């Protein structure tokens, strides 16, 4: 295997820093972390990017309202995002801020390389400040003039902009998506992306300085500032050092993870930029669904925004990862309610797995069974296939069924009856085999529940059973 085949690059969307993290933001990181950990178990060199998107008028406005210097405001919020990602037990390798000086300079160089595909023109149209983009008349009519995501009326804007000629790349992008050269997951999002592409005009990639002050300057035009999207999208390669460095060891990315709302940018503008730069397209674009709160979109105006730190504090990290990786289908919208969360923790994590570990460990200890030091886990082909298809919640289900099967095996084989009948040797063989089953299932759970699976290995591999030591500690990483 060549070095670059051993390398894996995974990216996450970089959130805007005009607020703190909400529960939906966790999804990008958790999915990427599962993939990264799985690939590390496959002995791959994993590079995992995360970062913050810090330019644009929305952020500038928010900072001004807050009364702090914008640089200070974005730094503080970026720091909060970094802390948040760490609290999720997520092992990223690179963190990029779009206000990093290297990034800003590199983005300007990228712009210059794209100049053959850029032209200036004036435009009048409907604009949503929340989305930071122009809206077509069709969208305006469909939404009766009010942005459904931001509940704000669209504004009429007329201005000079630079445009990226999507038309130069349309047929190439279409071919790449259709042939899965860039594989868009799930399949219904691939269809959606093809439809968006068909309707896509050339896109505006700058704003006049008088409207947007906070952003990267367009090289050679003092009156224009780059639109946030080309600036933000470029992060995936500037973080690797492009264009100063050869990035071929990690680019094209193996997987780029984004929410469903930003598919358009990643399936159209981003491939157009890459093609314009002569770079290969990412191999997979995984578009996940949204986390809803009680079946409703979370919004500050409804007041139903779920604070992820509060949820994390209820039952600790394992419960959080368990819920959002198993009960949030990787490709669909998911719902969070306090009741569902409690139920999943009590009836599944604590009962199916927690009780199983306690029960089995206690029986093994009673029989003086040594830890299974030389144990090598068996990884099923089916699990691998599901993981490789990136349907992580399904792979988690698969692993969980293994856990449930062990519980059933204990109920069926009734080791306590062997103990009562004094059949010690038979009992020891059975317990050893059950512990092996558990370690096998545990191995499949590793990318999802790193803390818990490490503890379970300690208990059954090194025979470190400490009574009362919690399997699901509440304490969060500092
Ligand atoms: N700054 C852009 C991304 C630029 S990437 C080059 C952005 N930021 S965001 O803060 O609005 O969203 C960041 C990520 O969180 C996106 O992947 C988005 O889809 C995701 N989510 C935002 N709300 C979400 C939920 N309620 N549920 C799940 N994911 C959500 O877009």
CSV table of C-alpha atoms and ligand atoms in Angstrom, one decimal:
chain,number,residue,atom,x,y,z
A,1,UNK,CA,0.0,0.0,0.0
A,2,UNK,CA,1.4,3.4,-0.9
A,3,UNK,CA,1.8,6.1,1.7
A,4,UNK,CA,-1.1,8.2,0.4
A,5,UNK,CA,-3.4,5.1,0.4
A,6,UNK,CA,-2.6,4.9,4.1
A,7,UNK,CA,-3.6,8.5,4.6
A,8,UNK,CA,-7.1,9.5,5.4
A,9,UNK,CA,-8.4,13.1,5.4
A,10,UNK,CA,-11.7,13.9,6.9
A,11,UNK,CA,-13.3,17.4,7.2
A,12,UNK,CA,-16.1,19.1,9.0
A,13,UNK,CA,-18.1,22.2,8.3
A,14,UNK,CA,-16.7,25.2,10.1
A,15,UNK,CA,-19.4,26.9,12.2
A,16,UNK,CA,-20.1,30.6,12.2
A,17,UNK,CA,-18.9,32.2,15.5
A,18,UNK,CA,-21.9,34.5,15.9
A,19,UNK,CA,-23.0,32.5,18.9
A,20,UNK,CA,-22.0,29.4,20.9
A,21,UNK,CA,-22.4,25.8,19.9
A,22,UNK,CA,-25.8,24.3,19.8
A,23,UNK,CA,-26.7,20.6,19.8
A,24,UNK,CA,-26.8,20.4,16.0
A,25,UNK,CA,-23.2,21.4,15.7
A,26,UNK,CA,-22.2,18.3,17.5
A,27,UNK,CA,-23.4,16.0,14.7
A,28,UNK,CA,-20.6,17.0,12.2
A,29,UNK,CA,-17.9,16.3,14.8
A,30,UNK,CA,-19.3,13.1,16.2
A,31,UNK,CA,-19.8,11.6,12.7
A,32,UNK,CA,-16.3,12.6,11.7
A,33,UNK,CA,-14.8,11.3,14.9
A,34,UNK,CA,-16.4,7.9,14.4
A,35,UNK,CA,-14.9,7.7,10.9
A,36,UNK,CA,-11.5,8.9,12.2
A,37,UNK,CA,-11.4,6.4,15.0
A,38,UNK,CA,-12.5,3.6,12.7
A,39,UNK,CA,-9.8,4.4,10.3
A,40,UNK,CA,-7.2,4.6,13.1
A,41,UNK,CA,-8.2,1.1,14.1
A,42,UNK,CA,-7.5,0.2,10.5
A,43,UNK,CA,-4.0,1.5,10.9
A,44,UNK,CA,-4.5,4.6,8.8
A,45,UNK,CA,-2.9,7.9,9.3
A,46,UNK,CA,-5.8,10.2,9.9
A,47,UNK,CA,-5.9,13.9,9.5
A,48,UNK,CA,-9.1,15.5,10.8
A,49,UNK,CA,-9.8,19.1,10.3
A,50,UNK,CA,-12.1,21.3,12.3
A,51,UNK,CA,-12.3,25.1,12.5
A,52,UNK,CA,-14.4,28.3,12.8
A,53,UNK,CA,-15.9,30.5,10.1
A,54,UNK,CA,-15.2,34.0,11.3
A,55,UNK,CA,-15.9,36.5,8.6
A,56,UNK,CA,-19.1,38.2,7.2
A,57,UNK,CA,-21.5,40.9,8.1
A,58,UNK,CA,-23.6,38.7,10.4
A,59,UNK,CA,-20.7,38.2,12.7
A,60,UNK,CA,-19.5,41.8,12.4
A,61,UNK,CA,-23.0,43.0,13.4
A,62,UNK,CA,-23.2,40.7,16.3
A,63,UNK,CA,-19.8,41.7,17.6
A,64,UNK,CA,-20.8,45.4,17.3
A,65,UNK,CA,-24.0,44.8,19.2
A,66,UNK,CA,-22.1,43.0,21.9
A,67,UNK,CA,-19.8,46.0,22.3
A,68,UNK,CA,-16.5,44.2,21.9
A,69,UNK,CA,-13.9,44.5,19.2
A,70,UNK,CA,-14.7,42.1,16.5
A,71,UNK,CA,-11.3,40.4,16.7
A,72,UNK,CA,-11.8,39.8,20.4
A,73,UNK,CA,-15.4,38.6,19.8
A,74,UNK,CA,-14.4,36.0,17.2
A,75,UNK,CA,-11.4,34.8,19.2
A,76,UNK,CA,-13.5,34.2,22.3
A,77,UNK,CA,-16.2,32.3,20.4
A,78,UNK,CA,-13.7,30.3,18.4
A,79,UNK,CA,-12.1,29.2,21.7
A,80,UNK,CA,-15.5,28.2,23.0
A,81,UNK,CA,-16.0,26.0,19.9
A,82,UNK,CA,-12.7,24.3,20.4
A,83,UNK,CA,-13.5,23.6,24.0
A,84,UNK,CA,-16.9,22.2,23.0
A,85,UNK,CA,-15.3,19.9,20.4
A,86,UNK,CA,-12.9,18.5,23.0
A,87,UNK,CA,-15.7,17.9,25.4
A,88,UNK,CA,-17.3,15.6,22.8
A,89,UNK,CA,-14.2,13.4,23.0
A,90,UNK,CA,-13.5,14.3,19.4
A,91,UNK,CA,-9.9,13.9,18.3
A,92,UNK,CA,-9.3,16.4,15.5
A,93,UNK,CA,-5.8,17.0,14.3
A,94,UNK,CA,-6.0,20.4,12.7
A,95,UNK,CA,-8.0,23.5,13.8
A,96,UNK,CA,-8.3,26.4,11.4
A,97,UNK,CA,-9.8,29.8,11.9
A,98,UNK,CA,-10.7,31.8,8.7
A,99,UNK,CA,-9.1,34.9,10.4
A,100,UNK,CA,-5.7,33.1,10.5
A,101,UNK,CA,-3.3,35.2,8.6
A,102,UNK,CA,-2.0,32.2,6.6
A,103,UNK,CA,-5.5,31.3,5.6
A,104,UNK,CA,-6.3,34.9,4.5
A,105,UNK,CA,-3.2,35.1,2.4
A,106,UNK,CA,-3.8,31.7,0.9
A,107,UNK,CA,-7.4,32.5,0.1
A,108,UNK,CA,-6.2,35.6,-1.8
A,109,UNK,CA,-3.8,33.4,-3.8
A,110,UNK,CA,-6.6,31.0,-4.5
A,111,UNK,CA,-8.7,33.9,-5.8
A,112,UNK,CA,-6.0,34.9,-8.2
A,113,UNK,CA,-5.6,31.4,-9.5
A,114,UNK,CA,-9.4,31.4,-10.2
A,115,UNK,CA,-9.4,34.7,-12.0
A,116,UNK,CA,-9.8,33.2,-15.5
A,117,UNK,CA,-13.2,32.0,-14.2
A,118,UNK,CA,-14.2,35.3,-12.4
A,119,UNK,CA,-15.9,38.3,-13.9
A,120,UNK,CA,-17.4,41.5,-12.4
A,121,UNK,CA,-21.0,42.5,-13.0
A,122,UNK,CA,-23.8,44.4,-11.3
A,123,UNK,CA,-26.7,42.7,-9.9
A,124,UNK,CA,-30.0,43.6,-8.4
A,125,UNK,CA,-31.9,40.9,-6.5
A,126,UNK,CA,-33.4,39.6,-3.3
A,127,UNK,CA,-30.9,38.9,-0.5
A,128,UNK,CA,-31.1,37.1,2.8
A,129,UNK,CA,-28.7,38.4,5.4
A,130,UNK,CA,-29.0,35.4,7.5
A,131,UNK,CA,-28.1,33.0,4.7
A,132,UNK,CA,-25.6,35.6,3.3
A,133,UNK,CA,-26.7,34.9,-0.2
A,134,UNK,CA,-28.9,36.2,-3.0
A,135,UNK,CA,-32.2,34.4,-3.5
A,136,UNK,CA,-33.8,33.6,-6.9
A,137,UNK,CA,-37.2,35.1,-7.7
A,138,UNK,CA,-38.6,31.6,-7.7
A,139,UNK,CA,-37.4,31.0,-4.1
A,140,UNK,CA,-38.7,34.5,-3.1
A,141,UNK,CA,-42.1,33.6,-4.4
A,142,UNK,CA,-42.1,30.1,-2.9
A,143,UNK,CA,-41.3,31.6,0.5
A,144,UNK,CA,-43.6,34.6,0.1
A,145,UNK,CA,-40.7,37.0,0.6
A,146,UNK,CA,-39.6,35.7,4.0
A,147,UNK,CA,-36.6,33.4,4.6
A,148,UNK,CA,-37.9,30.2,6.2
A,149,UNK,CA,-34.6,29.6,8.0
A,150,UNK,CA,-34.3,33.0,9.5
A,151,UNK,CA,-37.9,34.3,9.6
A,152,UNK,CA,-36.7,37.6,8.1
A,153,UNK,CA,-38.0,39.3,5.0
A,154,UNK,CA,-35.6,39.2,2.0
A,155,UNK,CA,-34.1,42.6,1.2
A,156,UNK,CA,-33.7,44.1,-2.3
A,157,UNK,CA,-30.0,44.7,-3.0
A,158,UNK,CA,-28.3,46.2,-5.9
A,159,UNK,CA,-24.6,46.1,-6.2
A,160,UNK,CA,-21.4,45.3,-8.1
A,161,UNK,CA,-20.1,41.8,-7.4
A,162,UNK,CA,-17.5,39.4,-8.7
A,163,UNK,CA,-19.0,36.2,-10.0
A,164,UNK,CA,-17.6,32.7,-10.3
A,165,UNK,CA,-18.5,31.1,-13.6
A,166,UNK,CA,-20.3,28.0,-12.5
A,167,UNK,CA,-21.2,27.7,-16.2
A,168,UNK,CA,-17.5,26.8,-16.9
A,169,UNK,CA,-17.8,23.7,-14.8
A,170,UNK,CA,-21.4,22.6,-14.8
A,171,UNK,CA,-21.0,19.7,-17.1
A,172,UNK,CA,-17.9,18.4,-15.4
A,173,UNK,CA,-19.5,18.7,-11.9
A,174,UNK,CA,-22.6,16.9,-13.3
A,175,UNK,CA,-20.5,14.1,-14.7
A,176,UNK,CA,-18.5,13.8,-11.4
A,177,UNK,CA,-21.7,13.6,-9.3
A,178,UNK,CA,-23.5,11.2,-11.6
A,179,UNK,CA,-20.5,8.8,-11.8
A,180,UNK,CA,-19.9,9.0,-8.1
A,181,UNK,CA,-16.4,10.4,-8.7
A,182,UNK,CA,-17.6,12.6,-5.9
A,183,UNK,CA,-20.0,10.4,-4.1
A,184,UNK,CA,-22.8,12.2,-2.4
A,185,UNK,CA,-24.4,10.4,0.5
A,186,UNK,CA,-27.2,9.6,1.0
A,187,UNK,CA,-28.5,8.9,-2.5
A,188,UNK,CA,-31.5,11.3,-2.2
A,189,UNK,CA,-29.1,14.1,-1.5
A,190,UNK,CA,-27.2,13.2,-4.7
A,191,UNK,CA,-30.4,13.7,-6.6
A,192,UNK,CA,-31.0,17.0,-4.8
A,193,UNK,CA,-27.5,18.2,-5.6
A,194,UNK,CA,-28.0,17.4,-9.3
A,195,UNK,CA,-31.2,19.4,-9.3
A,196,UNK,CA,-29.6,22.3,-7.5
A,197,UNK,CA,-26.7,22.2,-10.0
A,198,UNK,CA,-29.1,22.3,-13.0
A,199,UNK,CA,-30.7,25.4,-11.7
A,200,UNK,CA,-27.6,27.1,-10.5
A,201,UNK,CA,-26.6,30.5,-12.1
A,202,UNK,CA,-23.1,31.9,-11.8
A,203,UNK,CA,-22.5,32.8,-8.1
A,204,UNK,CA,-21.6,36.1,-6.6
A,205,UNK,CA,-18.4,35.7,-4.7
A,206,UNK,CA,-17.8,39.2,-3.4
A,207,UNK,CA,-19.6,42.1,-1.8
A,208,UNK,CA,-18.8,45.8,-1.9
A,209,UNK,CA,-16.8,47.0,1.1
A,210,UNK,CA,-19.5,49.6,2.0
A,211,UNK,CA,-21.8,46.6,2.8
A,212,UNK,CA,-19.4,44.1,4.3
A,213,UNK,CA,-16.4,45.3,6.2
A,214,UNK,CA,-15.3,42.2,7.9
A,215,UNK,CA,-13.7,39.8,5.4
A,216,UNK,CA,-10.8,39.0,3.2
A,217,UNK,CA,-10.0,41.8,0.6
A,218,UNK,CA,-10.4,40.9,-3.0
A,219,UNK,CA,-6.9,41.1,-4.5
A,220,UNK,CA,-6.5,44.1,-6.7
A,221,UNK,CA,-9.8,45.7,-5.9
A,222,UNK,CA,-9.9,47.9,-2.8
A,223,UNK,CA,-13.7,48.3,-3.0
A,224,UNK,CA,-14.6,44.6,-2.7
A,225,UNK,CA,-14.5,42.0,0.1
A,226,UNK,CA,-14.8,38.3,-0.5
A,227,UNK,CA,-18.1,36.7,0.1
A,228,UNK,CA,-17.8,34.3,3.2
A,229,UNK,CA,-18.4,31.1,1.2
A,230,UNK,CA,-15.3,30.9,-1.0
A,231,UNK,CA,-13.3,32.1,1.9
A,232,UNK,CA,-14.8,29.4,4.2
A,233,UNK,CA,-14.7,26.6,1.7
A,234,UNK,CA,-11.1,27.2,1.0
A,235,UNK,CA,-10.3,26.2,4.6
A,236,UNK,CA,-10.4,22.5,3.7
A,237,UNK,CA,-7.2,23.0,1.6
A,238,UNK,CA,-5.5,26.0,3.2
A,239,UNK,CA,-5.4,24.1,6.4
A,240,UNK,CA,-3.2,21.5,4.5
A,241,UNK,CA,-1.0,24.4,3.3
A,242,UNK,CA,-2.3,25.0,-0.2
A,243,UNK,CA,-1.1,26.7,-2.3
A,244,UNK,CA,2.3,27.0,-0.6
A,245,UNK,CA,2.6,23.2,-0.1
A,246,UNK,CA,2.0,20.0,-2.0
A,247,UNK,CA,-1.2,18.7,-0.5
A,248,UNK,CA,-1.4,15.5,-2.5
A,249,UNK,CA,-0.7,13.3,0.5
A,250,UNK,CA,-4.1,14.2,2.0
A,251,UNK,CA,-6.1,15.8,-0.8
A,252,UNK,CA,-8.6,14.7,-2.2
A,253,UNK,CA,-10.4,14.3,1.1
A,254,UNK,CA,-11.8,10.9,1.8
A,255,UNK,CA,-14.9,12.3,3.4
A,256,UNK,CA,-16.3,15.8,3.8
A,257,UNK,CA,-19.1,16.0,6.4
A,258,UNK,CA,-21.7,18.7,6.1
A,259,UNK,CA,-25.3,19.3,7.2
A,260,UNK,CA,-28.1,19.2,4.7
A,261,UNK,CA,-28.6,23.0,4.6
A,262,UNK,CA,-25.1,23.6,3.1
A,263,UNK,CA,-25.2,20.8,0.5
A,264,UNK,CA,-25.6,23.5,-2.2
A,265,UNK,CA,-22.3,25.2,-1.4
A,266,UNK,CA,-20.4,21.9,-1.2
A,267,UNK,CA,-21.9,20.3,-4.2
A,268,UNK,CA,-21.7,23.3,-6.5
A,269,UNK,CA,-19.4,26.2,-5.5
A,270,UNK,CA,-16.7,24.0,-3.9
A,271,UNK,CA,-16.3,21.6,-6.8
A,272,UNK,CA,-16.2,24.6,-9.2
A,273,UNK,CA,-13.4,26.1,-7.1
A,274,UNK,CA,-11.5,22.9,-7.1
A,275,UNK,CA,-11.9,22.3,-10.8
A,276,UNK,CA,-10.8,25.9,-11.4
A,277,UNK,CA,-7.7,25.2,-9.3
A,278,UNK,CA,-7.0,21.9,-11.2
A,279,UNK,CA,-7.4,20.0,-8.0
A,280,UNK,CA,-9.2,16.6,-7.6
A,281,UNK,CA,-12.7,16.5,-6.1
A,282,UNK,CA,-13.4,15.0,-2.7
A,283,UNK,CA,-14.2,11.3,-2.7
A,284,UNK,CA,-17.3,11.5,-0.5
A,285,UNK,CA,-19.6,14.3,0.5
A,286,UNK,CA,-21.7,13.1,3.4
A,287,UNK,CA,-24.7,15.3,4.1
A,288,UNK,CA,-26.4,14.6,7.4
A,289,UNK,CA,-29.8,15.6,8.7
A,290,UNK,CA,-30.8,18.1,11.4
A,291,UNK,CA,-31.4,17.6,15.1
A,292,UNK,CA,-34.8,18.9,16.0
A,293,UNK,CA,-36.1,19.7,19.5
A,294,UNK,CA,-39.4,18.0,20.3
A,295,UNK,CA,-39.9,17.6,16.5
A,296,UNK,CA,-39.4,21.3,15.8
A,297,UNK,CA,-36.6,23.2,14.2
A,298,UNK,CA,-34.5,24.8,17.0
A,299,UNK,CA,-34.6,28.5,16.9
A,300,UNK,CA,-33.9,31.3,19.3
A,301,UNK,CA,-37.2,32.9,18.6
A,302,UNK,CA,-39.2,29.8,19.5
A,303,UNK,CA,-36.9,29.5,22.5
A,304,UNK,CA,-36.3,25.7,22.1
A,305,UNK,CA,-32.6,25.7,21.5
A,306,UNK,CA,-31.0,22.8,23.3
A,307,UNK,CA,-27.7,23.6,25.1
A,308,UNK,CA,-25.3,20.7,24.4
A,309,UNK,CA,-23.3,21.3,27.5
A,310,UNK,CA,-26.4,20.9,29.7
A,311,UNK,CA,-27.2,17.6,27.9
A,312,UNK,CA,-23.6,16.5,28.3
A,313,UNK,CA,-23.8,17.1,32.0
A,314,UNK,CA,-26.8,14.9,32.6
A,315,UNK,CA,-25.1,11.5,32.2
A,316,UNK,CA,-21.7,12.3,30.8
A,317,UNK,CA,-20.0,11.8,27.5
A,318,UNK,CA,-20.9,8.2,26.7
A,319,UNK,CA,-24.6,8.9,27.0
A,320,UNK,CA,-24.3,11.9,24.7
A,321,UNK,CA,-22.4,10.0,22.0
A,322,UNK,CA,-24.7,7.0,22.4
A,323,UNK,CA,-27.8,9.1,21.8
A,324,UNK,CA,-26.6,11.2,18.9
A,325,UNK,CA,-24.7,8.5,17.1
A,326,UNK,CA,-27.3,5.8,17.4
A,327,UNK,CA,-30.6,7.5,17.7
A,328,UNK,CA,-29.8,10.2,15.2
A,329,UNK,CA,-29.9,8.3,11.9
A,330,UNK,CA,-26.7,9.4,10.0
A,331,UNK,CA,-28.7,10.5,7.0
A,332,UNK,CA,-32.0,11.7,8.3
A,333,UNK,CA,-33.4,14.3,10.7
A,334,UNK,CA,-33.4,13.3,14.4
A,335,UNK,CA,-35.3,14.4,17.4
A,336,UNK,CA,-34.1,15.3,20.8
A,337,UNK,CA,-36.4,15.3,23.8
A,338,UNK,CA,-35.4,15.0,27.4
A,339,UNK,CA,-37.7,12.0,27.7
A,340,UNK,CA,-36.1,10.1,24.8
A,341,UNK,CA,-32.7,10.9,26.1
A,342,UNK,CA,-33.5,9.6,29.6
A,343,UNK,CA,-35.0,6.5,28.1
A,344,UNK,CA,-32.1,5.7,25.9
A,345,UNK,CA,-29.7,6.2,28.8
A,346,UNK,CA,-31.6,4.1,31.3
A,347,UNK,CA,-33.1,1.4,29.2
A,348,UNK,CA,-30.3,0.9,26.7
A,349,UNK,CA,-26.9,2.2,27.7
A,350,UNK,CA,-27.1,1.6,31.4
A,351,UNK,CA,-29.3,-1.5,31.1
A,352,UNK,CA,-28.1,-3.4,28.0
A,353,UNK,CA,-24.5,-2.6,28.4
A,354,UNK,CA,-23.9,-1.3,31.9
A,355,UNK,CA,-25.7,-4.1,33.7
A,356,UNK,CA,-24.1,-6.7,31.4
A,357,UNK,CA,-20.6,-5.6,32.2
A,358,UNK,CA,-21.3,-5.5,35.9
A,359,UNK,CA,-23.0,-8.9,35.9
A,360,UNK,CA,-20.4,-10.6,33.8
A,361,UNK,CA,-17.5,-9.0,35.6
A,362,UNK,CA,-18.9,-10.0,39.0
A,363,UNK,CA,-19.3,-13.6,37.9
A,364,UNK,CA,-15.8,-13.8,36.4
A,365,UNK,CA,-14.4,-12.3,39.6
A,366,UNK,CA,-16.2,-14.8,41.8
A,367,UNK,CA,-14.6,-17.6,39.7
A,368,UNK,CA,-11.1,-16.1,39.9
A,369,UNK,CA,-11.1,-15.9,36.1
A,370,UNK,CA,-8.0,-14.2,34.8
A,371,UNK,CA,-8.2,-11.4,32.3
A,372,UNK,CA,-8.2,-12.4,28.6
A,373,UNK,CA,-4.8,-11.0,28.0
A,374,UNK,CA,-4.0,-12.5,24.6
A,375,UNK,CA,-7.4,-11.9,23.1
A,376,UNK,CA,-7.7,-10.7,19.5
A,377,UNK,CA,-11.0,-9.3,18.4
A,378,UNK,CA,-12.9,-10.8,15.4
A,379,UNK,CA,-14.3,-8.0,13.2
A,380,UNK,CA,-17.3,-9.1,11.1
A,381,UNK,CA,-17.4,-8.5,7.5
A,382,UNK,CA,-21.0,-7.2,7.7
A,383,UNK,CA,-20.0,-4.5,10.3
A,384,UNK,CA,-17.1,-3.4,8.0
A,385,UNK,CA,-19.4,-3.2,5.0
A,386,UNK,CA,-21.8,-0.9,6.9
A,387,UNK,CA,-19.0,1.2,8.4
A,388,UNK,CA,-17.4,1.5,4.9
A,389,UNK,CA,-20.7,2.7,3.5
A,390,UNK,CA,-20.6,5.4,6.2
A,391,UNK,CA,-24.0,4.5,7.6
A,392,UNK,CA,-22.7,4.9,11.1
A,393,UNK,CA,-26.0,4.8,13.0
A,394,UNK,CA,-26.7,1.4,11.3
A,395,UNK,CA,-23.3,0.1,12.2
A,396,UNK,CA,-23.9,1.2,15.8
A,397,UNK,CA,-27.2,-0.7,15.7
A,398,UNK,CA,-25.4,-3.8,14.4
A,399,UNK,CA,-22.9,-3.6,17.3
A,400,UNK,CA,-25.7,-3.1,19.8
A,401,UNK,CA,-27.5,-6.2,18.6
A,402,UNK,CA,-24.4,-8.1,19.5
A,403,UNK,CA,-24.6,-6.7,23.0
A,404,UNK,CA,-28.2,-7.7,23.3
A,405,UNK,CA,-27.4,-11.1,22.0
A,406,UNK,CA,-24.9,-11.6,24.9
A,407,UNK,CA,-27.6,-10.7,27.4
A,408,UNK,CA,-29.8,-13.2,25.8
A,409,UNK,CA,-27.1,-15.9,25.8
A,410,UNK,CA,-26.6,-15.3,29.6
A,411,UNK,CA,-30.4,-15.6,30.1
A,412,UNK,CA,-30.4,-18.8,28.1
A,413,UNK,CA,-27.3,-20.5,29.5
A,414,UNK,CA,-28.0,-19.5,33.1
A,415,UNK,CA,-24.5,-19.5,34.5
A,416,UNK,CA,-25.8,-19.2,38.0
A,417,UNK,CA,-27.3,-22.6,37.7
A,418,UNK,CA,-24.0,-24.1,36.8
A,419,UNK,CA,-22.5,-22.3,39.9
A,420,UNK,CA,-25.3,-23.7,42.1
A,421,UNK,CA,-24.7,-27.2,40.7
A,422,UNK,CA,-20.9,-26.9,41.4
A,423,UNK,CA,-20.0,-27.4,37.8
A,424,UNK,CA,-17.1,-25.0,38.1
A,425,UNK,CA,-15.0,-26.0,35.0
A,426,UNK,CA,-18.1,-25.8,32.7
A,427,UNK,CA,-18.9,-22.5,34.3
A,428,UNK,CA,-15.4,-21.1,33.7
A,429,UNK,CA,-15.5,-22.1,30.0
A,430,UNK,CA,-18.9,-20.5,29.6
A,431,UNK,CA,-17.8,-17.2,31.3
A,432,UNK,CA,-14.7,-17.0,29.3
A,433,UNK,CA,-16.7,-17.4,26.1
A,434,UNK,CA,-19.2,-14.8,27.2
A,435,UNK,CA,-16.3,-12.4,28.0
A,436,UNK,CA,-14.9,-13.0,24.6
A,437,UNK,CA,-18.3,-12.2,23.0
A,438,UNK,CA,-18.4,-9.1,25.0
A,439,UNK,CA,-14.9,-8.0,24.0
A,440,UNK,CA,-15.8,-8.7,20.3
A,441,UNK,CA,-18.9,-6.5,20.6
A,442,UNK,CA,-16.9,-4.0,22.5
A,443,UNK,CA,-14.4,-3.7,19.7
A,444,UNK,CA,-17.2,-2.8,17.3
A,445,UNK,CA,-18.3,-0.1,19.7
A,446,UNK,CA,-14.9,1.5,19.9
A,447,UNK,CA,-15.3,4.3,17.4
A,448,UNK,CA,-18.6,5.3,19.0
A,449,UNK,CA,-17.9,5.0,22.7
A,450,UNK,CA,-14.2,5.4,23.2
A,451,UNK,CA,-14.3,6.0,27.0
A,452,UNK,CA,-16.6,3.2,27.8
A,453,UNK,CA,-14.9,0.7,25.5
A,454,UNK,CA,-11.5,1.4,27.0
A,455,UNK,CA,-12.9,0.8,30.5
A,456,UNK,CA,-14.5,-2.5,29.4
A,457,UNK,CA,-11.2,-3.6,27.9
A,458,UNK,CA,-9.5,-2.8,31.2
A,459,UNK,CA,-12.0,-4.8,33.1
A,460,UNK,CA,-11.9,-7.9,30.9
A,461,UNK,CA,-8.4,-7.8,29.5
A,462,UNK,CA,-6.4,-6.8,32.5
A,463,UNK,CA,-8.9,-8.1,35.1
A,464,UNK,CA,-9.2,-4.7,36.7
A,465,UNK,CA,-12.6,-4.9,38.3
A,466,UNK,CA,-13.0,-2.1,40.7
A,467,UNK,CA,-16.3,-2.4,42.6
A,468,UNK,CA,-18.3,0.8,42.4
A,469,UNK,CA,-16.1,2.3,39.7
A,470,UNK,CA,-18.6,3.8,37.3
A,471,UNK,CA,-18.7,2.5,33.7
A,472,UNK,CA,-20.2,5.8,32.5
A,473,UNK,CA,-18.3,8.5,34.4
A,474,UNK,CA,-20.0,11.9,34.4
A,475,UNK,CA,-16.8,13.9,34.4
A,476,UNK,CA,-16.1,15.5,31.0
A,477,UNK,CA,-12.7,16.1,29.5
A,478,UNK,CA,-11.3,19.4,30.8
B,1,LIG,N1,-20.1,28.5,8.3
B,1,LIG,C1,-21.0,27.6,7.6
B,1,LIG,C2,-20.2,26.4,7.1
B,1,LIG,C3,-19.0,26.6,6.3
B,1,LIG,S1,-18.2,25.2,5.8
B,1,LIG,C4,-17.0,25.7,4.8
B,1,LIG,C5,-22.2,27.2,8.4
B,1,LIG,N2,-22.1,27.3,9.7
B,1,LIG,S2,-23.2,26.9,10.8
B,1,LIG,O1,-22.7,27.2,12.1
B,1,LIG,O2,-24.5,27.4,10.4
B,1,LIG,O3,-23.4,25.3,10.6
B,1,LIG,C6,-22.3,24.5,10.9
B,1,LIG,C7,-22.6,23.0,10.7
B,1,LIG,O4,-23.6,22.6,11.7
B,1,LIG,C8,-23.2,22.7,9.4
B,1,LIG,O5,-22.8,21.4,8.9
B,1,LIG,C9,-24.7,22.7,9.6
B,1,LIG,O6,-25.4,21.9,8.7
B,1,LIG,C10,-24.7,22.0,11.0
B,1,LIG,N3,-26.0,22.3,11.7
B,1,LIG,C11,-26.5,23.5,12.1
B,1,LIG,N4,-27.7,23.3,12.7
B,1,LIG,C12,-27.9,22.0,12.8
B,1,LIG,C13,-28.9,21.1,13.4
B,1,LIG,N5,-29.9,21.6,14.0
B,1,LIG,N6,-28.7,19.8,13.3
B,1,LIG,C14,-27.7,19.2,12.7
B,1,LIG,N7,-26.7,20.0,12.1
B,1,LIG,C15,-26.8,21.3,12.1
B,1,LIG,O7,-23.1,26.7,7.8
